[in-house]
């Protein structure tokens, strides 16, 4: 597929034209009042940069690592379900794009094709994200299937005991809500974490959906390899903090015992670099990834990441840093927002709120 857009504004409009209203609402929507969704953006908008000057920024390195694997920019692909509704080959398109560009993707339990088909799609490292749809034996079998297929880490999502009440009405969401096996999610405890860790041996384990220092500390005590700070893009519990607001307390609680990644509202290089400055190892993108796929499947996603890489390099240069490890909390400070937040409010030339 040939896909051509000059910036994310054009990409998002292209995706909107390609996708039905139902699919658009599935991607963009969030739970109940959508306060969490908006706070994710608001929290990012309430941080301003404190750039440093007169530094030689002719050579800039945007690379970092995630769980020992090099990535070209500090941006990972958050797990998403039902991807074949907005990209023809589902999660295989994400995988193809990540292999080509050079970053790591999380593959959801509830996307297509099967985890084995995606593993065979490319040799590059990727994480398998578990949603619990059965008893302990079912969980262990699924984790081992992913390990045997070659996934480089296993991720457990822990923020979904109930399916979030998303009210941008789409027939799919009603169907998804009514899957009886979802009830197994309610039984996840720290014993489940331990059980999966035992089942996968030395393969790194990521816990997704941490929102407090208290739980981050417990996760670190359980020797997880990565705490993934997330409120599910506002799709689960409404009325929580914007994720970047909780990042400093979580980084402090973890105290270097494991990696910390974050998602929720990240759509610009500046957003990503704010999180790196506050101690995240990398940032994951959900909706931005979906819009890129909607605009042009795997080619659209590669192009989106290429644009992001240029934006990250430029922003790093303007901040006066040449590598990501030079960023620290002194590069950001509290400020006031300048616009009403919503899922694509970082793109100020688009119409506000829900696009119909
Ligand atoms: C369309 C869509 C489907 C999602 N499906 C999953 C999923 O299957 N598993 C999961 O752990 N998180 C899922 N999420 C949440 C994302 O992994 C991520 O936490 C969230 O999208 C980050 O916020 P952002 O969309 O503002 O970047 C989904 C998000 C979206 C937008």
CSV table of C-alpha atoms and ligand atoms in Angstrom, one decimal:
chain,number,residue,atom,x,y,z
A,1,UNK,CA,0.0,0.0,0.0
A,2,UNK,CA,1.3,3.4,-0.9
A,3,UNK,CA,0.6,5.9,1.9
A,4,UNK,CA,1.4,9.5,1.9
A,5,UNK,CA,1.0,12.0,4.6
A,6,UNK,CA,3.1,14.9,5.6
A,7,UNK,CA,2.3,15.0,9.3
A,8,UNK,CA,0.1,13.4,11.9
A,9,UNK,CA,-2.8,15.9,11.3
A,10,UNK,CA,-3.0,14.5,7.7
A,11,UNK,CA,-2.6,10.9,9.0
A,12,UNK,CA,-5.4,11.2,11.5
A,13,UNK,CA,-7.8,12.7,8.9
A,14,UNK,CA,-6.8,9.9,6.4
A,15,UNK,CA,-7.6,7.3,9.1
A,16,UNK,CA,-10.9,8.9,9.8
A,17,UNK,CA,-11.9,8.8,6.1
A,18,UNK,CA,-10.9,5.1,5.9
A,19,UNK,CA,-12.7,3.9,9.0
A,20,UNK,CA,-16.4,3.6,9.9
A,21,UNK,CA,-17.8,5.6,12.7
A,22,UNK,CA,-18.1,2.4,14.8
A,23,UNK,CA,-14.5,1.6,14.4
A,24,UNK,CA,-13.4,5.2,15.0
A,25,UNK,CA,-15.4,5.2,18.2
A,26,UNK,CA,-13.9,1.9,19.3
A,27,UNK,CA,-10.4,3.3,18.9
A,28,UNK,CA,-11.0,6.8,20.3
A,29,UNK,CA,-13.6,6.2,23.0
A,30,UNK,CA,-13.0,5.8,26.7
A,31,UNK,CA,-14.9,4.9,29.8
A,32,UNK,CA,-17.9,6.9,31.2
A,33,UNK,CA,-17.2,10.7,31.5
A,34,UNK,CA,-13.9,10.1,29.6
A,35,UNK,CA,-12.2,12.1,32.3
A,36,UNK,CA,-9.3,9.7,32.5
A,37,UNK,CA,-8.7,9.9,28.8
A,38,UNK,CA,-8.7,13.7,29.0
A,39,UNK,CA,-6.5,13.8,32.1
A,40,UNK,CA,-3.9,11.8,30.3
A,41,UNK,CA,-3.5,14.6,27.9
A,42,UNK,CA,-4.1,17.4,30.4
A,43,UNK,CA,-1.3,16.0,32.6
A,44,UNK,CA,1.1,16.1,29.7
A,45,UNK,CA,-0.1,19.6,28.8
A,46,UNK,CA,0.5,20.8,32.4
A,47,UNK,CA,4.3,20.2,32.0
A,48,UNK,CA,6.5,22.6,30.2
A,49,UNK,CA,10.1,22.1,29.1
A,50,UNK,CA,13.1,23.8,30.6
A,51,UNK,CA,15.5,23.7,27.7
A,52,UNK,CA,19.3,24.1,28.0
A,53,UNK,CA,21.3,26.2,25.4
A,54,UNK,CA,24.8,26.5,23.8
A,55,UNK,CA,25.3,22.8,23.6
A,56,UNK,CA,26.7,21.0,20.5
A,57,UNK,CA,23.7,19.0,19.2
A,58,UNK,CA,25.0,18.1,15.8
A,59,UNK,CA,25.0,14.4,16.5
A,60,UNK,CA,21.8,13.1,18.2
A,61,UNK,CA,21.1,9.5,19.2
A,62,UNK,CA,17.4,8.7,19.7
A,63,UNK,CA,18.0,5.0,20.5
A,64,UNK,CA,17.5,3.2,23.7
A,65,UNK,CA,16.8,-0.3,24.9
A,66,UNK,CA,13.8,-2.1,26.3
A,67,UNK,CA,14.4,-5.3,28.4
A,68,UNK,CA,17.8,-5.6,26.7
A,69,UNK,CA,16.7,-5.1,23.1
A,70,UNK,CA,17.7,-2.0,21.2
A,71,UNK,CA,14.9,0.2,19.9
A,72,UNK,CA,15.3,3.1,17.4
A,73,UNK,CA,13.2,5.6,19.4
A,74,UNK,CA,11.8,5.3,22.9
A,75,UNK,CA,8.4,4.3,21.6
A,76,UNK,CA,6.8,0.9,21.9
A,77,UNK,CA,3.5,-0.3,20.4
A,78,UNK,CA,0.9,-0.8,23.2
A,79,UNK,CA,-1.2,-4.0,23.0
A,80,UNK,CA,-4.5,-3.5,21.1
A,81,UNK,CA,-7.4,-5.9,20.5
A,82,UNK,CA,-9.5,-6.4,17.4
A,83,UNK,CA,-6.8,-4.8,15.1
A,84,UNK,CA,-8.1,-6.5,12.0
A,85,UNK,CA,-11.1,-4.1,12.2
A,86,UNK,CA,-8.7,-1.3,11.2
A,87,UNK,CA,-5.8,-3.0,9.5
A,88,UNK,CA,-6.2,-5.9,7.1
A,89,UNK,CA,-3.7,-8.3,8.7
A,90,UNK,CA,-4.4,-7.4,12.3
A,91,UNK,CA,-1.5,-7.4,14.7
A,92,UNK,CA,0.7,-8.9,12.0
A,93,UNK,CA,0.7,-5.5,10.4
A,94,UNK,CA,2.0,-4.0,13.6
A,95,UNK,CA,4.6,-6.6,13.8
A,96,UNK,CA,5.8,-6.0,10.2
A,97,UNK,CA,6.0,-2.3,10.8
A,98,UNK,CA,8.0,-2.8,14.1
A,99,UNK,CA,10.4,-5.2,12.4
A,100,UNK,CA,11.0,-2.7,9.5
A,101,UNK,CA,11.3,0.4,11.7
A,102,UNK,CA,13.1,-1.2,14.7
A,103,UNK,CA,11.0,-1.2,17.8
A,104,UNK,CA,9.0,-3.6,19.9
A,105,UNK,CA,5.3,-4.4,19.9
A,106,UNK,CA,3.0,-5.9,22.5
A,107,UNK,CA,0.6,-8.5,21.1
A,108,UNK,CA,-2.8,-8.7,22.8
A,109,UNK,CA,-4.5,-12.0,23.6
A,110,UNK,CA,-7.6,-10.6,21.9
A,111,UNK,CA,-6.3,-9.7,18.5
A,112,UNK,CA,-5.8,-11.7,15.3
A,113,UNK,CA,-4.0,-13.7,13.9
A,114,UNK,CA,-2.9,-16.3,16.4
A,115,UNK,CA,0.2,-15.6,18.6
A,116,UNK,CA,2.1,-18.3,16.7
A,117,UNK,CA,1.3,-16.8,13.3
A,118,UNK,CA,2.5,-13.4,14.5
A,119,UNK,CA,5.6,-15.0,16.0
A,120,UNK,CA,6.4,-16.5,12.6
A,121,UNK,CA,5.7,-13.1,10.9
A,122,UNK,CA,9.1,-11.7,11.9
A,123,UNK,CA,12.1,-12.7,14.1
A,124,UNK,CA,12.3,-9.4,16.0
A,125,UNK,CA,11.6,-9.3,19.8
A,126,UNK,CA,8.0,-8.8,20.9
A,127,UNK,CA,6.0,-9.2,24.1
A,128,UNK,CA,2.8,-11.3,24.4
A,129,UNK,CA,0.1,-9.6,26.6
A,130,UNK,CA,-2.1,-11.9,28.6
A,131,UNK,CA,-5.8,-11.3,29.2
A,132,UNK,CA,-7.1,-14.0,31.5
A,133,UNK,CA,-9.9,-16.0,29.9
A,134,UNK,CA,-9.7,-19.3,31.8
A,135,UNK,CA,-8.4,-21.0,35.0
A,136,UNK,CA,-4.8,-21.2,36.2
A,137,UNK,CA,-4.0,-24.1,33.9
A,138,UNK,CA,-5.4,-22.1,31.0
A,139,UNK,CA,-3.1,-19.1,32.0
A,140,UNK,CA,0.0,-21.3,32.3
A,141,UNK,CA,-0.7,-23.0,29.0
A,142,UNK,CA,-1.1,-19.6,27.2
A,143,UNK,CA,2.1,-18.2,28.8
A,144,UNK,CA,4.0,-21.3,27.8
A,145,UNK,CA,2.6,-21.2,24.2
A,146,UNK,CA,3.9,-17.7,23.9
A,147,UNK,CA,7.3,-18.6,25.3
A,148,UNK,CA,7.6,-21.6,23.0
A,149,UNK,CA,6.7,-19.4,20.0
A,150,UNK,CA,9.6,-17.2,20.9
A,151,UNK,CA,8.1,-14.1,22.5
A,152,UNK,CA,10.9,-12.2,24.3
A,153,UNK,CA,8.7,-11.1,27.2
A,154,UNK,CA,5.3,-11.9,28.7
A,155,UNK,CA,3.0,-9.0,29.9
A,156,UNK,CA,0.0,-9.4,32.2
A,157,UNK,CA,-2.7,-6.6,32.1
A,158,UNK,CA,-4.1,-6.1,35.6
A,159,UNK,CA,-6.5,-3.1,35.2
A,160,UNK,CA,-9.4,-5.0,33.7
A,161,UNK,CA,-11.3,-6.9,36.4
A,162,UNK,CA,-14.4,-5.5,34.8
A,163,UNK,CA,-14.8,-4.3,31.2
A,164,UNK,CA,-14.7,-0.5,31.1
A,165,UNK,CA,-18.0,1.2,30.5
A,166,UNK,CA,-17.4,2.9,27.2
A,167,UNK,CA,-20.4,4.8,26.0
A,168,UNK,CA,-19.4,5.9,22.5
A,169,UNK,CA,-21.9,3.4,21.4
A,170,UNK,CA,-20.5,0.8,19.0
A,171,UNK,CA,-22.2,-2.6,18.5
A,172,UNK,CA,-18.7,-4.2,19.0
A,173,UNK,CA,-18.3,-2.8,22.4
A,174,UNK,CA,-21.6,-4.3,23.5
A,175,UNK,CA,-20.5,-7.7,22.1
A,176,UNK,CA,-17.1,-7.4,23.8
A,177,UNK,CA,-18.6,-6.6,27.1
A,178,UNK,CA,-20.7,-9.8,27.0
A,179,UNK,CA,-17.9,-12.4,26.6
A,180,UNK,CA,-18.5,-14.7,29.7
A,181,UNK,CA,-14.9,-15.8,29.9
A,182,UNK,CA,-13.9,-12.2,30.7
A,183,UNK,CA,-15.1,-13.0,34.3
A,184,UNK,CA,-11.8,-14.8,34.9
A,185,UNK,CA,-10.1,-11.4,34.9
A,186,UNK,CA,-11.7,-10.7,38.3
A,187,UNK,CA,-9.6,-13.5,39.9
A,188,UNK,CA,-6.2,-12.0,39.1
A,189,UNK,CA,-4.0,-11.5,42.3
A,190,UNK,CA,-0.3,-11.3,43.1
A,191,UNK,CA,-0.5,-15.1,43.2
A,192,UNK,CA,-1.3,-15.0,39.5
A,193,UNK,CA,1.8,-12.9,38.9
A,194,UNK,CA,3.9,-15.4,40.7
A,195,UNK,CA,2.4,-18.3,38.9
A,196,UNK,CA,3.1,-16.8,35.5
A,197,UNK,CA,6.6,-16.0,36.5
A,198,UNK,CA,7.2,-19.6,37.6
A,199,UNK,CA,5.7,-20.9,34.3
A,200,UNK,CA,7.9,-18.7,32.1
A,201,UNK,CA,11.2,-19.1,33.9
A,202,UNK,CA,13.8,-16.6,32.8
A,203,UNK,CA,11.7,-14.9,30.2
A,204,UNK,CA,11.1,-11.2,31.3
A,205,UNK,CA,7.8,-10.4,32.9
A,206,UNK,CA,5.9,-7.1,32.5
A,207,UNK,CA,3.0,-6.0,34.6
A,208,UNK,CA,0.7,-3.6,32.8
A,209,UNK,CA,-1.8,-1.3,34.5
A,210,UNK,CA,0.2,0.0,37.5
A,211,UNK,CA,-1.1,3.4,38.7
A,212,UNK,CA,0.3,3.9,42.2
A,213,UNK,CA,3.6,3.9,44.1
A,214,UNK,CA,2.1,1.3,46.4
A,215,UNK,CA,1.5,-1.3,43.7
A,216,UNK,CA,4.7,-0.4,41.9
A,217,UNK,CA,6.6,-1.3,45.1
A,218,UNK,CA,4.8,-4.6,45.4
A,219,UNK,CA,5.5,-5.4,41.8
A,220,UNK,CA,9.2,-4.6,42.3
A,221,UNK,CA,9.2,-6.9,45.4
A,222,UNK,CA,7.8,-9.6,43.1
A,223,UNK,CA,10.9,-9.1,40.9
A,224,UNK,CA,9.0,-8.1,37.8
A,225,UNK,CA,11.3,-7.0,35.0
A,226,UNK,CA,9.1,-4.0,34.0
A,227,UNK,CA,6.3,-1.9,35.6
A,228,UNK,CA,4.1,-0.6,32.8
A,229,UNK,CA,2.3,2.5,34.0
A,230,UNK,CA,-1.1,2.6,32.4
A,231,UNK,CA,-4.7,3.5,32.9
A,232,UNK,CA,-5.6,1.7,29.7
A,233,UNK,CA,-5.9,5.0,27.8
A,234,UNK,CA,-8.9,5.9,30.0
A,235,UNK,CA,-10.8,2.9,28.8
A,236,UNK,CA,-11.1,1.2,32.2
A,237,UNK,CA,-11.5,3.1,35.5
A,238,UNK,CA,-12.8,6.6,34.9
A,239,UNK,CA,-11.7,9.5,37.2
A,240,UNK,CA,-8.1,8.5,37.8
A,241,UNK,CA,-5.0,10.6,37.5
A,242,UNK,CA,-3.4,11.3,34.1
A,243,UNK,CA,-0.6,8.8,33.9
A,244,UNK,CA,2.4,11.2,33.8
A,245,UNK,CA,1.2,12.7,37.1
A,246,UNK,CA,1.8,9.3,38.7
A,247,UNK,CA,5.1,8.6,37.0
A,248,UNK,CA,7.5,10.3,39.5
A,249,UNK,CA,6.0,8.5,42.5
A,250,UNK,CA,6.2,5.2,40.7
A,251,UNK,CA,9.8,5.7,39.5
A,252,UNK,CA,10.7,6.6,43.1
A,253,UNK,CA,9.0,3.5,44.5
A,254,UNK,CA,10.7,1.2,42.0
A,255,UNK,CA,14.0,2.8,42.7
A,256,UNK,CA,15.9,1.2,39.8
A,257,UNK,CA,14.8,-2.4,40.6
A,258,UNK,CA,13.1,-2.8,37.2
A,259,UNK,CA,12.3,-0.9,34.0
A,260,UNK,CA,9.4,1.5,33.9
A,261,UNK,CA,7.4,2.3,30.8
A,262,UNK,CA,4.2,4.3,30.5
A,263,UNK,CA,1.3,5.0,28.1
A,264,UNK,CA,-1.8,7.2,27.9
A,265,UNK,CA,-2.2,10.2,25.6
A,266,UNK,CA,1.3,10.2,24.1
A,267,UNK,CA,1.0,11.5,20.6
A,268,UNK,CA,4.0,13.9,20.2
A,269,UNK,CA,7.7,13.8,20.6
A,270,UNK,CA,7.5,16.4,23.4
A,271,UNK,CA,5.1,14.1,25.4
A,272,UNK,CA,7.5,11.2,25.0
A,273,UNK,CA,10.5,13.2,26.1
A,274,UNK,CA,8.7,14.5,29.2
A,275,UNK,CA,8.2,10.9,30.3
A,276,UNK,CA,11.8,10.1,29.7
A,277,UNK,CA,12.9,13.1,31.6
A,278,UNK,CA,10.7,12.0,34.6
A,279,UNK,CA,12.4,8.5,34.6
A,280,UNK,CA,10.5,6.3,32.1
A,281,UNK,CA,12.6,3.9,30.0
A,282,UNK,CA,10.2,4.2,27.1
A,283,UNK,CA,6.6,5.2,26.2
A,284,UNK,CA,4.0,3.1,24.5
A,285,UNK,CA,1.4,4.4,22.0
A,286,UNK,CA,-2.1,3.1,21.6
A,287,UNK,CA,-4.4,5.4,19.6
A,288,UNK,CA,-1.6,7.0,17.6
A,289,UNK,CA,-0.7,3.5,16.5
A,290,UNK,CA,-4.3,2.7,15.6
A,291,UNK,CA,-4.7,5.9,13.6
A,292,UNK,CA,-1.5,5.1,11.7
A,293,UNK,CA,-2.8,1.6,10.9
A,294,UNK,CA,-6.1,3.1,9.9
A,295,UNK,CA,-4.3,5.5,7.5
A,296,UNK,CA,-2.2,2.9,5.8
A,297,UNK,CA,-1.8,-0.4,7.7
A,298,UNK,CA,1.9,-1.4,8.3
A,299,UNK,CA,3.2,1.2,5.8
A,300,UNK,CA,1.2,3.9,7.6
A,301,UNK,CA,2.7,2.8,10.9
A,302,UNK,CA,6.3,2.9,9.6
A,303,UNK,CA,5.7,6.4,8.2
A,304,UNK,CA,4.2,7.6,11.5
A,305,UNK,CA,7.2,6.3,13.4
A,306,UNK,CA,9.6,7.9,10.9
A,307,UNK,CA,7.8,11.2,11.5
A,308,UNK,CA,8.0,10.7,15.2
A,309,UNK,CA,11.7,10.0,15.0
A,310,UNK,CA,12.3,13.3,13.2
A,311,UNK,CA,10.2,15.1,15.8
A,312,UNK,CA,12.1,13.4,18.6
A,313,UNK,CA,15.5,14.3,17.2
A,314,UNK,CA,14.5,17.9,16.6
A,315,UNK,CA,12.9,18.2,20.1
A,316,UNK,CA,16.0,16.7,21.7
A,317,UNK,CA,18.2,19.2,19.9
A,318,UNK,CA,16.1,22.1,20.9
A,319,UNK,CA,16.2,20.8,24.5
A,320,UNK,CA,20.0,20.7,24.3
A,321,UNK,CA,20.5,17.0,24.7
A,322,UNK,CA,22.2,14.5,22.4
A,323,UNK,CA,21.1,11.3,24.1
A,324,UNK,CA,18.1,10.2,26.1
A,325,UNK,CA,20.1,9.5,29.2
A,326,UNK,CA,20.9,13.2,29.5
A,327,UNK,CA,17.3,14.0,30.2
A,328,UNK,CA,16.3,14.3,33.9
A,329,UNK,CA,13.5,15.9,35.9
A,330,UNK,CA,15.2,19.3,35.7
A,331,UNK,CA,14.1,19.5,32.0
A,332,UNK,CA,10.4,19.8,32.9
A,333,UNK,CA,8.4,22.0,35.2
A,334,UNK,CA,4.7,22.6,36.0
A,335,UNK,CA,2.8,24.9,33.8
A,336,UNK,CA,-0.8,25.8,32.7
A,337,UNK,CA,-2.5,24.0,29.8
A,338,UNK,CA,-3.5,26.1,26.8
A,339,UNK,CA,-6.3,24.0,25.3
A,340,UNK,CA,-9.1,21.6,26.3
A,341,UNK,CA,-7.7,18.1,26.3
A,342,UNK,CA,-9.1,15.2,24.3
A,343,UNK,CA,-7.7,12.2,22.4
A,344,UNK,CA,-6.2,14.2,19.5
A,345,UNK,CA,-5.9,17.6,21.2
A,346,UNK,CA,-2.1,17.7,20.5
A,347,UNK,CA,-3.1,18.3,16.9
A,348,UNK,CA,-4.6,21.7,17.1
A,349,UNK,CA,-5.6,22.1,13.5
A,350,UNK,CA,-8.1,19.2,13.8
A,351,UNK,CA,-11.7,19.6,14.9
A,352,UNK,CA,-12.1,19.2,18.7
A,353,UNK,CA,-13.4,16.1,20.4
A,354,UNK,CA,-15.3,13.3,18.6
A,355,UNK,CA,-14.8,13.5,14.8
A,356,UNK,CA,-18.0,12.4,12.9
B,1,LIG,C1,-8.3,0.2,20.2
B,1,LIG,C2,-7.6,-0.2,21.5
B,1,LIG,C3,-7.6,-1.5,21.9
B,1,LIG,C4,-6.9,-1.9,23.1
B,1,LIG,N1,-6.8,-3.2,23.5
B,1,LIG,C5,-6.0,-3.5,24.5
B,1,LIG,C6,-5.7,-4.9,24.8
B,1,LIG,O1,-6.1,-5.8,24.1
B,1,LIG,N2,-4.9,-5.2,25.9
B,1,LIG,C7,-4.4,-4.2,26.7
B,1,LIG,O2,-3.7,-4.5,27.7
B,1,LIG,N3,-4.7,-2.9,26.4
B,1,LIG,C8,-5.4,-2.5,25.4
B,1,LIG,N4,-5.6,-1.2,25.1
B,1,LIG,C9,-5.0,-0.2,25.9
B,1,LIG,C10,-3.6,0.1,25.3
B,1,LIG,O3,-2.7,-0.9,25.4
B,1,LIG,C11,-3.0,1.4,26.0
B,1,LIG,O4,-2.9,1.1,27.4
B,1,LIG,C12,-3.7,2.7,25.7
B,1,LIG,O5,-4.2,2.7,24.4
B,1,LIG,C13,-2.7,3.8,25.9
B,1,LIG,O6,-3.4,5.1,25.7
B,1,LIG,P1,-3.4,5.9,24.3
B,1,LIG,O7,-4.4,5.2,23.4
B,1,LIG,O8,-3.9,7.2,24.7
B,1,LIG,O9,-2.0,5.9,23.7
B,1,LIG,C14,-6.3,-0.9,23.9
B,1,LIG,C15,-6.4,0.5,23.5
B,1,LIG,C16,-7.0,0.8,22.3
B,1,LIG,C17,-7.0,2.2,21.9
